[in-house]
Short mmCIF file of C-alpha atoms in Angstrom, two decimals:
data_model
loop_
_atom_site.label_atom_id
_atom_site.label_comp_id
_atom_site.label_asym_id
_atom_site.label_seq_id
_atom_site.Cartn_x
_atom_site.Cartn_y
_atom_site.Cartn_z
CA MET A 10 -38.49 6.50 -49.47
CA SER A 11 -40.71 9.30 -50.39
CA LEU A 12 -43.27 10.12 -53.28
CA LYS A 13 -43.88 13.16 -54.91
CA ILE A 14 -47.25 13.69 -56.25
CA GLU A 15 -47.68 16.89 -58.71
CA ILE A 16 -51.53 17.29 -59.25
CA ILE A 17 -51.84 17.91 -63.59
CA LYS A 18 -55.69 18.07 -64.42
CA ASP A 19 -58.52 17.88 -61.47
CA LYS A 20 -61.76 18.13 -63.23
CA ILE A 21 -65.05 17.24 -62.46
CA LEU A 22 -67.22 14.49 -63.60
CA SER A 23 -70.33 14.26 -61.44
CA GLU A 24 -71.82 16.08 -58.69
CA ASN A 25 -75.13 13.75 -58.69
CA TYR A 26 -75.00 12.37 -55.62
CA PHE A 27 -71.75 12.29 -54.46
CA VAL A 28 -68.40 13.73 -56.26
CA LEU A 29 -66.65 11.81 -58.90
CA ARG A 30 -63.32 12.82 -60.29
CA ASN A 31 -60.64 12.62 -62.70
CA ILE A 32 -57.58 12.82 -62.28
CA THR A 33 -54.00 13.50 -63.49
CA TYR A 34 -50.85 13.48 -61.99
CA ASP A 35 -47.34 12.54 -61.80
CA LEU A 36 -46.27 10.42 -59.50
CA THR A 37 -42.04 10.21 -58.40
CA HIS A 38 -41.00 7.41 -57.29
CA HIS A 39 -37.12 6.82 -56.36
CA GLY A 40 -36.76 9.12 -58.94
CA GLU A 41 -38.58 7.75 -61.85
CA VAL A 42 -42.39 10.14 -62.79
CA VAL A 43 -45.36 8.23 -63.76
CA ARG A 44 -48.35 9.62 -64.89
CA HIS A 45 -51.58 8.55 -63.50
CA LYS A 46 -55.16 9.14 -65.44
CA ARG A 47 -58.07 7.87 -62.13
CA GLU A 48 -61.07 8.27 -61.57
CA VAL A 49 -61.55 9.15 -58.13
CA TYR A 50 -65.86 8.51 -56.38
CA ASP A 51 -65.91 10.39 -53.34
CA ARG A 52 -68.27 9.47 -51.78
CA GLY A 53 -68.14 11.32 -47.73
CA ASN A 54 -66.70 8.70 -44.51
CA GLY A 55 -68.84 6.01 -42.86
CA ALA A 56 -69.35 3.94 -40.09
CA THR A 57 -70.92 0.75 -39.03
CA ILE A 58 -71.35 -1.07 -35.97
CA LEU A 59 -72.54 -5.32 -35.32
CA LEU A 60 -74.67 -5.50 -32.59
CA TYR A 61 -74.39 -8.47 -31.15
CA SER A 62 -75.50 -11.06 -27.62
CA ARG A 63 -73.31 -13.32 -25.16
CA GLU A 64 -76.21 -13.94 -23.79
CA LYS A 65 -78.41 -15.43 -26.55
CA GLN A 66 -75.13 -15.74 -28.84
CA THR A 67 -76.95 -13.24 -32.04
CA VAL A 68 -76.19 -11.01 -33.93
CA VAL A 69 -78.18 -8.43 -35.58
CA LEU A 70 -77.46 -7.65 -39.54
CA ILE A 71 -80.21 -5.28 -41.89
CA ARG A 72 -80.51 -6.58 -45.51
CA GLN A 73 -81.23 -4.23 -47.77
CA PHE A 74 -81.49 -3.68 -51.91
CA ARG A 75 -78.02 -2.49 -53.29
CA ILE A 76 -78.22 -1.45 -57.12
CA ALA A 77 -74.97 -2.00 -57.43
CA THR A 78 -74.81 -5.12 -56.30
CA TRP A 79 -77.66 -5.47 -58.49
CA VAL A 80 -76.09 -4.15 -61.43
CA ASN A 81 -72.95 -6.62 -60.89
CA GLY A 82 -75.21 -9.52 -61.03
CA ASN A 83 -76.91 -9.41 -57.53
CA PRO A 84 -80.57 -12.11 -58.39
CA ASP A 85 -82.23 -9.59 -56.26
CA GLY A 86 -80.10 -6.58 -55.36
CA ARG A 87 -80.35 -7.38 -51.59
CA LEU A 88 -77.37 -7.59 -49.52
CA ILE A 89 -77.22 -8.97 -45.61
CA GLU A 90 -74.97 -6.19 -43.92
CA THR A 91 -73.75 -4.40 -40.59
CA CYS A 92 -76.17 -1.69 -40.07
CA ALA A 93 -73.87 1.33 -41.11
CA GLY A 94 -74.63 5.20 -43.01
CA LEU A 95 -72.45 8.77 -43.72
CA LEU A 96 -70.57 10.49 -41.75
CA ASP A 97 -72.48 13.97 -43.37
CA ASN A 98 -71.17 16.41 -40.16
CA ASP A 99 -71.65 13.90 -37.15
CA GLU A 100 -68.62 12.08 -35.54
CA PRO A 101 -69.16 8.06 -36.22
CA GLU A 102 -70.10 7.86 -32.88
CA VAL A 103 -72.36 9.87 -33.03
CA CYS A 104 -73.53 8.95 -36.52
CA ILE A 105 -73.67 4.54 -35.34
CA ARG A 106 -75.70 5.56 -32.54
CA LYS A 107 -78.17 7.02 -34.88
CA GLU A 108 -77.96 4.23 -37.32
CA ALA A 109 -78.70 1.57 -34.98
CA ILE A 110 -81.78 3.56 -33.73
CA GLU A 111 -83.04 4.02 -37.27
CA GLU A 112 -82.07 1.05 -38.97
CA THR A 113 -82.56 -2.13 -35.96
CA GLY A 114 -84.48 -0.66 -33.98
CA PHE A 115 -82.19 -0.75 -31.12
CA GLU A 116 -80.53 2.51 -28.73
CA VAL A 117 -76.62 0.75 -28.00
CA GLY A 118 -75.46 1.69 -25.00
CA ASP A 119 -72.09 1.29 -24.80
CA VAL A 120 -70.16 0.95 -28.11
CA THR A 121 -65.61 -0.35 -28.16
CA LYS A 122 -64.54 1.38 -31.67
CA LEU A 123 -62.57 -0.98 -33.50
CA PHE A 124 -60.39 0.52 -36.20
CA GLU A 125 -60.50 2.49 -39.33
CA LEU A 126 -60.37 1.46 -43.14
CA TYR A 127 -60.78 2.36 -46.20
CA MET A 128 -62.92 -0.26 -47.75
CA SER A 129 -61.89 0.52 -52.06
CA PRO A 130 -58.92 2.52 -51.65
CA GLY A 131 -57.97 2.25 -56.23
CA GLY A 132 -61.06 4.21 -56.24
CA VAL A 133 -63.36 5.69 -52.88
CA THR A 134 -61.90 8.24 -50.87
CA GLU A 135 -64.16 7.19 -48.60
CA LEU A 136 -63.21 5.10 -44.82
CA ILE A 137 -64.85 3.81 -42.22
CA HIS A 138 -65.45 3.20 -38.49
CA PHE A 139 -66.28 0.29 -36.99
CA PHE A 140 -67.46 -0.63 -33.92
CA ILE A 141 -68.83 -3.19 -31.87
CA ALA A 142 -71.50 -3.16 -28.95
CA GLU A 143 -73.76 -5.51 -26.33
CA TYR A 144 -77.48 -5.69 -26.82
CA THR A 145 -80.14 -7.04 -25.01
CA ASP A 146 -83.84 -6.92 -25.50
CA ALA A 147 -84.16 -4.29 -22.95
CA GLN A 148 -82.34 -1.40 -24.94
CA ARG A 149 -85.05 -2.23 -28.80
CA SER A 150 -86.93 1.43 -28.48
CA ASN A 151 -88.75 0.64 -32.34
CA ALA A 152 -88.75 -2.22 -35.27
CA GLY A 153 -85.83 -0.35 -37.15
CA GLY A 154 -86.31 -0.26 -40.84
CA GLY A 155 -84.76 2.41 -42.12
CA VAL A 156 -86.13 6.06 -42.63
CA GLU A 157 -87.92 7.47 -45.74
CA ASP A 158 -86.54 5.91 -48.96
CA GLU A 159 -84.93 3.04 -47.15
CA ALA A 160 -86.90 -1.18 -47.05
CA ILE A 161 -84.74 -2.64 -44.29
CA ASP A 162 -85.01 -5.78 -42.81
CA VAL A 163 -83.57 -6.40 -39.92
CA LEU A 164 -81.89 -9.89 -38.83
CA GLU A 165 -81.59 -11.67 -35.03
CA ILE A 166 -79.91 -14.68 -36.10
CA PRO A 167 -77.16 -16.06 -33.92
CA TYR A 168 -73.76 -15.84 -34.30
CA THR A 169 -72.59 -19.77 -35.60
CA GLN A 170 -74.99 -19.36 -38.83
CA ALA A 171 -73.75 -15.59 -39.46
CA LEU A 172 -70.41 -17.48 -39.35
CA GLU A 173 -72.12 -20.07 -41.73
CA MET A 174 -74.34 -17.13 -43.91
CA VAL A 175 -69.77 -16.43 -44.58
CA LYS A 176 -69.10 -19.31 -45.93
CA THR A 177 -71.89 -19.95 -47.82
CA GLY A 178 -71.77 -16.59 -50.17
CA GLU A 179 -75.40 -15.46 -48.39
CA ILE A 180 -73.39 -13.15 -46.36
CA ARG A 181 -71.33 -10.80 -49.03
CA ASP A 182 -70.84 -7.30 -46.53
CA GLY A 183 -67.21 -6.76 -46.35
CA LYS A 184 -67.86 -4.65 -43.45
CA ALA A 185 -70.26 -8.25 -42.06
CA LEU A 186 -67.47 -10.43 -42.74
CA ILE A 187 -64.34 -8.56 -41.21
CA LEU A 188 -67.05 -7.62 -38.26
CA LEU A 189 -68.09 -11.22 -37.50
CA GLN A 190 -64.14 -12.40 -37.76
CA TYR A 191 -62.86 -10.13 -34.99
CA LEU A 192 -66.09 -11.34 -32.50
CA GLN A 193 -64.65 -14.84 -33.51
CA LEU A 194 -61.18 -14.28 -32.86
CA SER A 195 -61.56 -11.81 -30.27
CA GLY A 196 -63.28 -14.47 -27.91
CA LEU A 197 -66.12 -12.16 -27.18
CA MET A 198 -68.43 -15.24 -28.96
CA SER A 199 -68.29 -19.16 -28.23
#
């Protein structure tokens, strides 16, 4: 079963922060041609990490203001999520180590890459690299909180409480949910 894609138009609508394109294309599938017109948001690729402590049975999450959630009805716009960042020109592991120090204050040791996922493939190009790492209090090198224009709260919470926060809707970040469930399914946390 093969697909044929022919680009008819690729117009840049905005290059303000990231790139928003309007793309018209013909998609041929099973011999039938259908024309599609879509907007595609290219924000680059990213990486995310969940820090966990088997000894303390805790995880480290962050809380920060996200304008898109506020626009979509999140009353104060703050979202509890996993530490994450855009790759820019870094390799995923380099990026996530840098983000962990900046956002959480923890200088992580061994990290495990789990997988790569498209989180919103209907209109966003971003591919996110998912990592986990065990942490100890001795790895804390600063208070965290992000850099420059970031206003990040660092949250070290019991793992079971984090799972409950997913159920109650306090945690609504897809990255956090996926990584918390990974820990649950993997048996790394009891």
